[in-house]
């Protein structure tokens, strides 16, 4: 009896050990299965690509027991099942296909390719992950409308810059000779893309002639540069005139050049010179070359009002220059013990004499040349008279 009970106890013990081992194995298998199931989830990422570019779609699985991966487009059409192509589209190609990765590429991407793409892992049940493909619409080169050439001073115009095809809407900016100015912006949707307009209202004047107006388009798809268009205004306007003179205070014997500078578009050419309302006198001494009026050696008979007149098809303008020729300074030189002694005899009204009329014993030696010119050209004979220069106060100063 005792032996039978002992055998039964031993049998129960062995069965318990076996059941315990089986349970342990079962639990371990269950844990491994759960761990494997947790790793069998596809991993994808959203993507942004510029229209016309290439989109690479990648689906990865950390742990996979040779279960197939599949990519589908927004219309739920299968693109690739493993390494097998399912959709006839030459733009779609296989990049990489393994048990843990399926990567495909879509070239020449269009706005129609935008949407939600699905990666499927064919477990039981099927597991999926979704990636959104965003396609950026590239704005077209802007156009500037509303400009006619030539414009007339006083015209009112509206310049409108237009760019289409952008997604999202592009930013349009105006520049006047590289300085940014503000325009009135308008955005209109057209399907998936946007048309953007910006307008400038201008009251044209002569200062706008030759001014460059640039419309610049900035967009996220234009990473390295921007699109822009430039128009240069051509403004026609009536002339205005100014006269430039070569010396500030003309003196007898001096050389004087008057230059008539007309401003206008079209350029007013030729110009007309007159004196005191009439023709120019003594054309042998007064030379007219184009817009320049030149006096080779001034005298008091040249005094008067000189007028320059310029004309184009929009009008006529003139400027005047009043010429007053003053007397030159006089040096009277006489012989002294150590050379010659020169005395200044100039009118008190002469402020800044720059000519010397040199006389020796009341006889003129040279007249009509500037002091410096005499000093350079007739050093040997007239050096006794040229060693002195007249100050505005009438004081003699030795010329070194």
Coordinates of C-alpha atoms in Angstrom, one line a residue, residues 95 118 193 352:
X95 CA 14.4 52.0 -55.8
X118 CA -0.6 54.2 -48.2
X193 CA -2.9 76.9 -58.0
X352 CA 39.8 140.0 -58.2

